[in-house]
CSV table of C-alpha atoms in Angstrom, one decimal:
chain,number,residue,atom,x,y,z
A,1,UNK,CA,-0.1,0.2,0.0
A,2,UNK,CA,1.5,3.2,-0.8
A,3,UNK,CA,1.8,5.7,2.4
A,4,UNK,CA,0.0,8.9,2.6
A,5,UNK,CA,1.2,11.9,2.2
A,6,UNK,CA,1.2,14.6,4.7
A,7,UNK,CA,0.2,18.0,3.5
A,8,UNK,CA,3.6,19.2,3.8
A,9,UNK,CA,4.8,16.7,1.3
A,10,UNK,CA,2.2,18.0,-1.2
A,11,UNK,CA,3.5,19.9,-4.2
A,12,UNK,CA,2.9,24.0,-4.0
A,13,UNK,CA,0.7,24.1,-6.4
A,14,UNK,CA,-1.7,21.4,-5.0
A,15,UNK,CA,-1.8,23.2,-1.7
A,16,UNK,CA,-2.8,26.6,-3.5
A,17,UNK,CA,-5.4,24.8,-5.4
A,18,UNK,CA,-6.7,23.5,-2.0
A,19,UNK,CA,-6.5,26.7,-0.2
A,20,UNK,CA,-8.5,28.3,-3.3
A,21,UNK,CA,-11.2,25.8,-2.9
A,22,UNK,CA,-11.8,26.2,0.8
A,23,UNK,CA,-11.9,30.1,0.5
A,24,UNK,CA,-14.5,29.8,-2.3
A,25,UNK,CA,-16.5,27.7,-0.3
A,26,UNK,CA,-16.5,30.0,2.9
A,27,UNK,CA,-17.1,33.1,1.0
A,28,UNK,CA,-19.6,32.0,-1.7
A,29,UNK,CA,-22.5,34.5,-1.9
A,30,UNK,CA,-25.6,32.7,-0.1
A,31,UNK,CA,-27.5,33.8,-3.4
A,32,UNK,CA,-25.5,31.6,-5.1
A,33,UNK,CA,-26.8,28.6,-4.0
A,34,UNK,CA,-30.0,29.8,-4.0
A,35,UNK,CA,-30.1,30.8,-7.6
A,36,UNK,CA,-28.6,27.4,-8.6
A,37,UNK,CA,-31.2,25.2,-6.4
A,38,UNK,CA,-33.9,27.7,-7.2
A,39,UNK,CA,-33.4,29.9,-10.4
A,40,UNK,CA,-37.2,31.0,-11.2
A,41,UNK,CA,-37.6,31.8,-7.2
A,42,UNK,CA,-34.3,33.5,-6.9
A,43,UNK,CA,-34.8,36.0,-9.6
A,44,UNK,CA,-38.2,37.1,-7.8
A,45,UNK,CA,-36.4,37.1,-4.3
A,46,UNK,CA,-33.4,38.9,-5.1
A,47,UNK,CA,-35.1,41.2,-7.3
A,48,UNK,CA,-37.3,42.3,-4.8
A,49,UNK,CA,-38.1,46.0,-3.5
A,50,UNK,CA,-35.2,45.8,-0.6
A,51,UNK,CA,-34.5,47.2,2.6
A,52,UNK,CA,-32.6,50.3,4.1
A,53,UNK,CA,-30.7,50.6,7.4
A,54,UNK,CA,-32.6,52.4,9.7
A,55,UNK,CA,-31.2,52.9,13.4
A,56,UNK,CA,-30.7,49.4,14.9
A,57,UNK,CA,-33.1,47.9,11.8
A,58,UNK,CA,-34.3,47.7,8.6
A,59,UNK,CA,-37.0,49.1,7.0
A,60,UNK,CA,-38.4,48.1,3.4
A,61,UNK,CA,-37.7,50.9,0.6
A,62,UNK,CA,-40.1,53.9,0.3
A,63,UNK,CA,-42.0,53.9,-3.0
A,64,UNK,CA,-40.4,56.1,-5.7
A,65,UNK,CA,-41.0,59.8,-5.0
A,66,UNK,CA,-40.9,59.8,-1.5
A,67,UNK,CA,-38.3,61.6,0.4
A,68,UNK,CA,-38.9,62.5,3.9
A,69,UNK,CA,-38.4,59.8,6.4
A,70,UNK,CA,-41.8,60.0,7.8
A,71,UNK,CA,-43.5,60.4,4.5
A,72,UNK,CA,-41.4,57.2,3.4
A,73,UNK,CA,-42.8,54.9,6.1
A,74,UNK,CA,-46.2,56.2,5.5
A,75,UNK,CA,-45.9,55.7,2.0
A,76,UNK,CA,-44.2,51.9,2.5
A,77,UNK,CA,-47.2,51.0,4.8
A,78,UNK,CA,-50.0,52.4,2.6
A,79,UNK,CA,-48.6,50.3,-0.5
A,80,UNK,CA,-48.3,47.2,1.4
A,81,UNK,CA,-52.1,46.9,2.5
A,82,UNK,CA,-51.4,49.2,5.4
A,83,UNK,CA,-49.2,47.0,6.5
A,84,UNK,CA,-45.4,48.0,7.8
A,85,UNK,CA,-42.7,45.9,8.9
A,86,UNK,CA,-39.4,46.6,11.1
A,87,UNK,CA,-36.8,43.8,10.8
A,88,UNK,CA,-34.1,43.3,13.4
A,89,UNK,CA,-30.3,43.8,13.1
A,90,UNK,CA,-29.6,40.6,14.4
A,91,UNK,CA,-31.7,37.6,13.5
A,92,UNK,CA,-32.3,36.5,17.2
A,93,UNK,CA,-34.1,39.9,18.1
A,94,UNK,CA,-37.7,40.8,17.4
A,95,UNK,CA,-39.5,41.9,13.9
A,96,UNK,CA,-42.2,44.1,14.3
A,97,UNK,CA,-45.4,44.5,12.4
A,98,UNK,CA,-47.4,47.5,12.4
A,99,UNK,CA,-51.0,47.3,10.8
A,100,UNK,CA,-53.5,49.9,9.9
A,101,UNK,CA,-54.8,51.3,13.3
A,102,UNK,CA,-51.2,51.3,14.7
A,103,UNK,CA,-51.5,47.5,16.3
A,104,UNK,CA,-48.2,46.2,16.6
A,105,UNK,CA,-47.1,42.5,16.5
A,106,UNK,CA,-43.9,41.2,17.5
A,107,UNK,CA,-42.6,38.2,16.3
A,108,UNK,CA,-39.4,36.4,17.0
A,109,UNK,CA,-38.1,33.5,14.9
A,110,UNK,CA,-36.8,30.4,16.8
A,111,UNK,CA,-33.3,29.2,15.9
A,112,UNK,CA,-32.5,32.3,13.6
A,113,UNK,CA,-29.5,34.7,14.6
A,114,UNK,CA,-26.8,36.4,13.3
A,115,UNK,CA,-26.2,39.8,11.6
A,116,UNK,CA,-28.7,40.4,8.7
A,117,UNK,CA,-27.2,40.8,5.5
A,118,UNK,CA,-28.5,42.5,2.4
A,119,UNK,CA,-28.5,39.7,-0.4
A,120,UNK,CA,-29.7,41.1,-3.5
A,121,UNK,CA,-32.7,43.0,-2.6
A,122,UNK,CA,-33.8,40.5,0.0
A,123,UNK,CA,-32.7,40.8,3.6
A,124,UNK,CA,-31.0,37.4,4.8
A,125,UNK,CA,-30.8,35.6,8.1
A,126,UNK,CA,-28.7,32.7,8.8
A,127,UNK,CA,-30.3,29.9,11.0
A,128,UNK,CA,-29.1,26.4,12.1
A,129,UNK,CA,-27.9,25.4,8.6
A,130,UNK,CA,-31.1,27.1,6.9
A,131,UNK,CA,-31.4,30.6,5.5
A,132,UNK,CA,-34.3,33.0,5.6
A,133,UNK,CA,-34.9,35.7,2.8
A,134,UNK,CA,-37.5,38.5,3.8
A,135,UNK,CA,-38.9,40.1,0.7
A,136,UNK,CA,-41.1,43.1,0.6
A,137,UNK,CA,-43.8,42.8,-2.1
A,138,UNK,CA,-47.0,45.4,-3.4
A,139,UNK,CA,-49.4,43.6,-0.9
A,140,UNK,CA,-47.2,42.6,2.3
A,141,UNK,CA,-43.9,40.6,3.2
A,142,UNK,CA,-42.5,37.3,2.5
A,143,UNK,CA,-39.8,35.1,4.2
A,144,UNK,CA,-38.5,32.6,1.9
A,145,UNK,CA,-37.1,29.9,3.8
A,146,UNK,CA,-34.2,27.9,2.5
A,147,UNK,CA,-34.1,24.5,4.2
A,148,UNK,CA,-31.4,21.9,3.9
A,149,UNK,CA,-33.3,19.3,5.4
A,150,UNK,CA,-37.0,19.2,5.5
A,151,UNK,CA,-38.7,16.4,7.7
A,152,UNK,CA,-41.8,15.8,9.2
A,153,UNK,CA,-40.9,18.5,12.1
A,154,UNK,CA,-41.8,22.2,11.7
A,155,UNK,CA,-39.3,23.9,9.3
A,156,UNK,CA,-39.8,27.3,11.1
A,157,UNK,CA,-41.1,28.3,14.2
A,158,UNK,CA,-42.0,31.9,15.5
A,159,UNK,CA,-43.1,33.2,18.9
A,160,UNK,CA,-46.0,35.9,18.5
A,161,UNK,CA,-46.8,38.6,21.1
A,162,UNK,CA,-49.0,41.3,21.0
A,163,UNK,CA,-51.9,39.7,19.4
A,164,UNK,CA,-54.1,36.3,19.4
A,165,UNK,CA,-53.3,33.4,17.0
A,166,UNK,CA,-56.5,31.8,15.1
A,167,UNK,CA,-56.0,28.6,12.7
A,168,UNK,CA,-58.0,29.2,9.4
A,169,UNK,CA,-57.6,26.2,7.3
A,170,UNK,CA,-54.0,26.2,5.9
A,171,UNK,CA,-53.5,29.2,7.1
A,172,UNK,CA,-53.2,31.3,10.2
A,173,UNK,CA,-55.2,34.6,11.1
A,174,UNK,CA,-53.4,37.3,13.9
A,175,UNK,CA,-56.1,38.8,15.6
A,176,UNK,CA,-56.1,42.3,17.9
A,177,UNK,CA,-57.0,42.9,21.2
A,178,UNK,CA,-60.6,43.4,19.9
A,179,UNK,CA,-61.1,39.8,18.2
A,180,UNK,CA,-60.2,41.4,15.0
A,181,UNK,CA,-58.0,39.9,12.3
A,182,UNK,CA,-55.4,42.2,11.3
A,183,UNK,CA,-52.7,39.7,9.7
A,184,UNK,CA,-52.8,36.5,7.7
A,185,UNK,CA,-50.0,34.3,7.4
A,186,UNK,CA,-50.0,32.1,4.6
A,187,UNK,CA,-47.5,29.3,3.2
A,188,UNK,CA,-49.1,29.1,-0.7
A,189,UNK,CA,-45.6,28.5,-2.3
A,190,UNK,CA,-42.9,25.5,-1.5
A,191,UNK,CA,-40.4,23.8,-4.0
A,192,UNK,CA,-38.0,21.7,-4.3
A,193,UNK,CA,-34.7,21.9,-6.3
A,194,UNK,CA,-35.2,22.8,-9.6
A,195,UNK,CA,-38.7,24.1,-8.8
A,196,UNK,CA,-41.1,21.2,-8.6
A,197,UNK,CA,-43.8,22.3,-6.3
A,198,UNK,CA,-44.3,21.1,-2.7
A,199,UNK,CA,-47.3,21.6,-0.4
A,200,UNK,CA,-46.7,23.5,2.9
A,201,UNK,CA,-48.8,24.9,5.7
A,202,UNK,CA,-49.1,26.6,8.9
A,203,UNK,CA,-50.6,25.6,12.4
A,204,UNK,CA,-51.1,27.7,15.6
A,205,UNK,CA,-50.8,26.6,18.9
A,206,UNK,CA,-51.1,29.4,21.7
A,207,UNK,CA,-48.5,32.2,20.7
A,208,UNK,CA,-46.8,29.7,18.7
A,209,UNK,CA,-47.0,29.9,15.0
A,210,UNK,CA,-45.1,26.9,13.1
A,211,UNK,CA,-44.5,25.7,9.5
A,212,UNK,CA,-44.7,22.4,7.8
A,213,UNK,CA,-43.7,21.0,4.1
A,214,UNK,CA,-44.3,17.7,2.6
A,215,UNK,CA,-40.9,18.3,1.0
A,216,UNK,CA,-38.0,16.0,2.1
A,217,UNK,CA,-34.3,17.3,1.9
A,218,UNK,CA,-33.5,20.5,0.5
A,219,UNK,CA,-36.4,22.8,0.1
A,220,UNK,CA,-37.4,26.6,-0.3
A,221,UNK,CA,-40.7,27.5,1.3
A,222,UNK,CA,-42.6,30.8,1.6
A,223,UNK,CA,-44.9,31.8,4.5
A,224,UNK,CA,-46.2,35.4,3.6
A,225,UNK,CA,-47.5,38.1,6.0
A,226,UNK,CA,-50.1,40.0,4.5
A,227,UNK,CA,-52.8,42.7,5.8
A,228,UNK,CA,-56.4,42.0,6.5
A,229,UNK,CA,-58.6,44.8,5.7
A,230,UNK,CA,-61.8,45.6,7.4
A,231,UNK,CA,-65.1,47.1,6.1
A,232,UNK,CA,-65.6,50.4,6.8
A,233,UNK,CA,-69.1,49.9,7.6
A,234,UNK,CA,-70.1,47.0,9.5
A,235,UNK,CA,-73.2,45.0,8.2
A,236,UNK,CA,-74.7,41.6,7.8
A,237,UNK,CA,-77.0,40.1,5.1
A,238,UNK,CA,-75.0,41.6,2.8
A,239,UNK,CA,-73.6,40.5,-0.6
A,240,UNK,CA,-69.9,39.5,-1.0
A,241,UNK,CA,-68.6,39.2,-4.9
A,242,UNK,CA,-65.0,38.0,-5.8
A,243,UNK,CA,-63.5,40.0,-8.4
A,244,UNK,CA,-61.1,39.0,-11.1
A,245,UNK,CA,-58.4,41.1,-9.1
A,246,UNK,CA,-58.8,39.0,-6.2
A,247,UNK,CA,-60.6,41.5,-4.1
A,248,UNK,CA,-64.0,41.0,-2.5
A,249,UNK,CA,-66.5,43.7,-3.4
A,250,UNK,CA,-69.2,43.7,-0.3
A,251,UNK,CA,-72.2,45.8,-1.1
A,252,UNK,CA,-75.8,46.0,0.7
A,253,UNK,CA,-77.0,44.4,4.0
A,254,UNK,CA,-78.0,45.8,7.3
A,255,UNK,CA,-75.8,48.2,9.4
A,256,UNK,CA,-77.6,48.2,12.5
A,257,UNK,CA,-80.8,46.2,13.3
A,258,UNK,CA,-82.8,46.2,10.5
A,259,UNK,CA,-81.3,49.7,9.0
A,260,UNK,CA,-80.4,48.8,5.3
A,261,UNK,CA,-77.5,50.4,3.3
A,262,UNK,CA,-76.9,50.4,-0.3
A,263,UNK,CA,-73.3,51.2,0.1
A,264,UNK,CA,-70.9,49.3,-1.7
A,265,UNK,CA,-66.9,48.7,-0.8
Protein backbone atom coordinates (compact mmCIF):
# COMPACT_ATOMS: atom_id res chain seq x y z
CA UNK A 1 0.00 0.00 0.00
CA UNK A 2 1.29 3.44 -0.91
CA UNK A 3 1.83 5.57 2.22
CA UNK A 4 -0.31 8.68 2.60
CA UNK A 5 1.54 11.93 2.17
CA UNK A 6 1.26 14.64 4.78
CA UNK A 7 0.19 18.14 3.67
CA UNK A 8 3.84 19.22 3.96
CA UNK A 9 4.81 16.81 1.18
CA UNK A 10 2.15 18.07 -1.25
CA UNK A 11 3.52 20.13 -4.09
CA UNK A 12 2.95 23.92 -3.85
CA UNK A 13 0.52 23.96 -6.77
CA UNK A 14 -1.80 21.42 -5.08
CA UNK A 15 -1.66 23.34 -1.82
CA UNK A 16 -2.66 26.51 -3.65
CA UNK A 17 -5.56 24.71 -5.33
CA UNK A 18 -6.77 23.32 -2.02
CA UNK A 19 -6.59 26.74 -0.37
CA UNK A 20 -8.48 28.31 -3.27
CA UNK A 21 -11.30 25.77 -3.01
CA UNK A 22 -11.61 26.24 0.76
CA UNK A 23 -11.70 30.02 0.49
CA UNK A 24 -14.24 29.88 -2.33
CA UNK A 25 -16.58 27.66 -0.33
CA UNK A 26 -16.31 29.93 2.72
CA UNK A 27 -16.86 33.18 0.85
CA UNK A 28 -19.63 32.02 -1.48
CA UNK A 29 -22.56 34.39 -1.69
CA UNK A 30 -25.64 32.67 -0.18
CA UNK A 31 -27.57 34.02 -3.13
CA UNK A 32 -25.50 31.81 -5.44
CA UNK A 33 -26.75 28.63 -3.77
CA UNK A 34 -30.29 29.95 -3.90
CA UNK A 35 -29.98 30.78 -7.60
CA UNK A 36 -28.44 27.42 -8.52
CA UNK A 37 -31.11 25.37 -6.73
CA UNK A 38 -34.19 27.54 -7.29
CA UNK A 39 -33.46 29.81 -10.28
CA UNK A 40 -37.03 30.97 -10.95
CA UNK A 41 -37.78 31.78 -7.30
CA UNK A 42 -34.35 33.35 -6.77
CA UNK A 43 -34.98 35.87 -9.52
CA UNK A 44 -38.11 37.00 -7.72
CA UNK A 45 -36.51 36.97 -4.26
CA UNK A 46 -33.31 38.80 -5.09
CA UNK A 47 -35.07 41.32 -7.32
CA UNK A 48 -37.70 42.50 -4.82
CA UNK A 49 -38.08 46.05 -3.47
CA UNK A 50 -35.26 45.81 -0.93
CA UNK A 51 -34.55 47.22 2.56
CA UNK A 52 -32.60 50.12 4.03
CA UNK A 53 -30.78 50.35 7.37
CA UNK A 54 -32.65 52.54 9.85
CA UNK A 55 -31.25 52.91 13.36
CA UNK A 56 -30.93 49.47 14.92
CA UNK A 57 -32.97 47.71 12.25
CA UNK A 58 -34.16 47.70 8.64
CA UNK A 59 -37.17 49.19 6.89
CA UNK A 60 -38.49 48.41 3.40
CA UNK A 61 -37.42 50.88 0.76
CA UNK A 62 -39.93 53.66 0.27
CA UNK A 63 -41.84 53.99 -3.01
CA UNK A 64 -40.39 56.18 -5.74
CA UNK A 65 -40.97 59.87 -5.04
CA UNK A 66 -41.00 59.65 -1.24
CA UNK A 67 -38.24 61.76 0.32
CA UNK A 68 -38.84 62.50 4.00
CA UNK A 69 -38.40 59.53 6.29
CA UNK A 70 -41.85 59.94 7.86
CA UNK A 71 -43.51 60.15 4.47
CA UNK A 72 -41.46 57.22 3.28
CA UNK A 73 -42.62 54.98 6.11
CA UNK A 74 -46.23 56.06 5.57
CA UNK A 75 -45.89 55.36 1.86
CA UNK A 76 -44.42 51.93 2.49
CA UNK A 77 -47.41 51.00 4.65
CA UNK A 78 -49.92 52.48 2.21
CA UNK A 79 -48.51 50.44 -0.64
CA UNK A 80 -48.65 47.19 1.31
CA UNK A 81 -52.25 47.15 2.43
CA UNK A 82 -51.48 49.43 5.38
CA UNK A 83 -48.87 47.01 6.73
CA UNK A 84 -45.40 48.14 7.85
CA UNK A 85 -42.48 46.01 9.01
CA UNK A 86 -39.29 46.71 10.93
CA UNK A 87 -36.72 43.91 10.75
CA UNK A 88 -33.95 43.55 13.37
CA UNK A 89 -30.23 43.94 12.74
CA UNK A 90 -29.75 40.55 14.42
CA UNK A 91 -31.90 37.54 13.58
CA UNK A 92 -32.28 36.59 17.25
CA UNK A 93 -34.21 39.81 17.94
CA UNK A 94 -37.83 40.74 17.31
CA UNK A 95 -39.40 41.77 14.00
CA UNK A 96 -42.29 44.21 14.42
CA UNK A 97 -45.34 44.46 12.16
CA UNK A 98 -47.51 47.58 12.42
CA UNK A 99 -51.02 47.35 10.96
CA UNK A 100 -53.62 49.96 10.16
CA UNK A 101 -54.83 51.50 13.40
CA UNK A 102 -51.36 51.24 14.93
CA UNK A 103 -51.63 47.63 16.13
CA UNK A 104 -48.13 46.23 16.69
CA UNK A 105 -47.32 42.54 16.47
CA UNK A 106 -43.89 41.26 17.58
CA UNK A 107 -42.51 38.13 15.95
CA UNK A 108 -39.40 36.24 17.01
CA UNK A 109 -38.21 33.32 14.91
CA UNK A 110 -36.69 30.43 16.83
CA UNK A 111 -33.26 29.18 15.83
CA UNK A 112 -32.42 32.23 13.74
CA UNK A 113 -29.46 34.43 14.59
CA UNK A 114 -26.55 36.36 13.19
CA UNK A 115 -26.33 39.72 11.54
CA UNK A 116 -28.83 40.62 8.84
CA UNK A 117 -27.13 40.51 5.45
CA UNK A 118 -28.46 42.18 2.29
CA UNK A 119 -28.44 39.61 -0.53
CA UNK A 120 -29.61 41.23 -3.72
CA UNK A 121 -32.75 43.10 -2.68
CA UNK A 122 -33.57 40.58 0.08
CA UNK A 123 -32.50 40.68 3.73
CA UNK A 124 -31.02 37.34 4.82
CA UNK A 125 -30.62 35.72 8.23
CA UNK A 126 -28.70 32.53 8.89
CA UNK A 127 -30.26 29.83 11.05
CA UNK A 128 -29.20 26.34 12.09
CA UNK A 129 -27.98 25.45 8.62
CA UNK A 130 -30.96 27.20 7.01
CA UNK A 131 -31.25 30.72 5.58
CA UNK A 132 -34.30 32.99 5.48
CA UNK A 133 -34.72 35.77 2.91
CA UNK A 134 -37.18 38.56 3.75
CA UNK A 135 -38.69 40.40 0.79
CA UNK A 136 -41.18 43.25 0.41
CA UNK A 137 -44.03 42.92 -2.10
CA UNK A 138 -46.89 45.13 -3.23
CA UNK A 139 -49.30 43.46 -0.80
CA UNK A 140 -47.13 42.61 2.23
CA UNK A 141 -43.98 40.69 3.11
CA UNK A 142 -42.58 37.24 2.40
CA UNK A 143 -39.96 35.21 4.24
CA UNK A 144 -38.49 32.68 1.86
CA UNK A 145 -36.86 29.95 3.94
CA UNK A 146 -34.18 27.81 2.33
CA UNK A 147 -34.26 24.56 4.28
CA UNK A 148 -31.36 22.12 3.98
CA UNK A 149 -33.09 19.03 5.38
CA UNK A 150 -36.88 19.27 5.61
CA UNK A 151 -38.60 16.45 7.50
CA UNK A 152 -41.80 15.82 9.43
CA UNK A 153 -40.98 18.43 12.08
CA UNK A 154 -41.68 22.12 11.61
CA UNK A 155 -39.17 23.82 9.32
CA UNK A 156 -39.70 27.18 11.06
CA UNK A 157 -41.31 28.36 14.29
CA UNK A 158 -42.20 31.86 15.48
CA UNK A 159 -43.23 33.22 18.89
CA UNK A 160 -45.89 35.90 18.42
CA UNK A 161 -46.63 38.67 20.97
CA UNK A 162 -49.15 41.51 20.97
CA UNK A 163 -51.86 39.50 19.23
CA UNK A 164 -53.79 36.22 19.27
CA UNK A 165 -53.43 33.47 16.68
CA UNK A 166 -56.41 31.73 15.08
CA UNK A 167 -56.28 28.78 12.70
CA UNK A 168 -58.00 29.33 9.33
CA UNK A 169 -57.56 26.20 7.24
CA UNK A 170 -53.87 25.90 6.39
CA UNK A 171 -53.42 29.61 7.10
CA UNK A 172 -53.30 31.53 10.39
CA UNK A 173 -55.01 34.81 11.23
CA UNK A 174 -53.46 37.26 13.70
CA UNK A 175 -56.13 38.97 15.82
CA UNK A 176 -55.97 42.25 17.72
CA UNK A 177 -57.24 42.81 21.27
CA UNK A 178 -60.83 43.15 20.02
CA UNK A 179 -60.64 39.81 18.22
CA UNK A 180 -60.47 41.37 14.74
CA UNK A 181 -58.09 39.83 12.19
CA UNK A 182 -55.24 42.20 11.33
CA UNK A 183 -52.72 39.91 9.64
CA UNK A 184 -52.95 36.73 7.62
CA UNK A 185 -50.02 34.33 7.43
CA UNK A 186 -50.10 31.84 4.56
CA UNK A 187 -47.67 29.38 2.99
CA UNK A 188 -48.93 28.94 -0.53
CA UNK A 189 -45.54 28.25 -2.14
CA UNK A 190 -42.88 25.60 -1.58
CA UNK A 191 -40.35 24.15 -3.98
CA UNK A 192 -37.89 21.31 -4.34
CA UNK A 193 -34.50 21.96 -5.99
CA UNK A 194 -35.09 22.60 -9.66
CA UNK A 195 -38.50 24.18 -9.04
CA UNK A 196 -40.85 21.21 -8.57
CA UNK A 197 -43.72 22.31 -6.29
CA UNK A 198 -44.33 20.98 -2.78
CA UNK A 199 -47.09 21.54 -0.25
CA UNK A 200 -46.71 23.81 2.80
CA UNK A 201 -49.04 24.76 5.64
CA UNK A 202 -49.12 26.60 8.97
CA UNK A 203 -50.33 25.62 12.43
CA UNK A 204 -51.06 27.82 15.43
CA UNK A 205 -50.81 26.58 19.01
CA UNK A 206 -51.23 29.27 21.64
CA UNK A 207 -48.82 32.06 20.74
CA UNK A 208 -46.61 29.77 18.65
CA UNK A 209 -46.79 29.69 14.84
CA UNK A 210 -45.21 26.72 13.02
CA UNK A 211 -44.51 26.04 9.35
CA UNK A 212 -44.58 22.55 7.79
CA UNK A 213 -43.97 21.09 4.33
CA UNK A 214 -44.29 17.69 2.72
CA UNK A 215 -40.94 18.23 0.97
CA UNK A 216 -38.05 16.10 2.19
CA UNK A 217 -34.43 17.16 2.08
CA UNK A 218 -33.53 20.55 0.57
CA UNK A 219 -36.56 22.80 0.01
CA UNK A 220 -37.60 26.43 -0.34
CA UNK A 221 -40.74 27.45 1.57
CA UNK A 222 -42.46 30.83 1.36
CA UNK A 223 -44.62 32.02 4.27
CA UNK A 224 -46.19 35.42 3.53
CA UNK A 225 -47.55 38.09 5.89
CA UNK A 226 -50.34 40.28 4.54
CA UNK A 227 -52.77 42.78 5.98
CA UNK A 228 -56.41 41.84 6.52
CA UNK A 229 -58.59 44.76 5.49
CA UNK A 230 -61.57 45.69 7.65
CA UNK A 231 -64.82 47.07 6.28
CA UNK A 232 -65.42 50.78 6.74
CA UNK A 233 -69.06 49.99 7.56
CA UNK A 234 -69.99 46.94 9.62
CA UNK A 235 -72.92 45.04 8.11
CA UNK A 236 -74.73 41.72 7.81
CA UNK A 237 -76.97 40.08 5.19
CA UNK A 238 -74.73 41.63 2.53
CA UNK A 239 -73.46 40.25 -0.75
CA UNK A 240 -69.78 39.44 -1.34
CA UNK A 241 -68.50 39.09 -4.90
CA UNK A 242 -65.01 37.87 -5.79
CA UNK A 243 -63.57 40.13 -8.49
CA UNK A 244 -61.05 39.08 -11.15
CA UNK A 245 -58.42 41.16 -9.33
CA UNK A 246 -58.69 38.89 -6.30
CA UNK A 247 -60.47 41.52 -4.21
CA UNK A 248 -63.96 41.08 -2.77
CA UNK A 249 -66.76 43.59 -3.40
CA UNK A 250 -69.14 43.85 -0.42
CA UNK A 251 -72.49 45.56 -1.07
CA UNK A 252 -75.84 46.18 0.62
CA UNK A 253 -76.97 44.50 3.80
CA UNK A 254 -78.05 45.87 7.16
CA UNK A 255 -75.77 48.08 9.25
CA UNK A 256 -77.66 48.07 12.58
CA UNK A 257 -80.80 46.15 13.35
CA UNK A 258 -83.02 46.46 10.27
CA UNK A 259 -81.34 49.59 8.87
CA UNK A 260 -80.52 48.82 5.25
CA UNK A 261 -77.61 50.28 3.29
CA UNK A 262 -76.83 50.41 -0.42
CA UNK A 263 -73.16 51.28 0.14
CA UNK A 264 -70.53 49.11 -1.48
CA UNK A 265 -66.84 48.75 -0.67
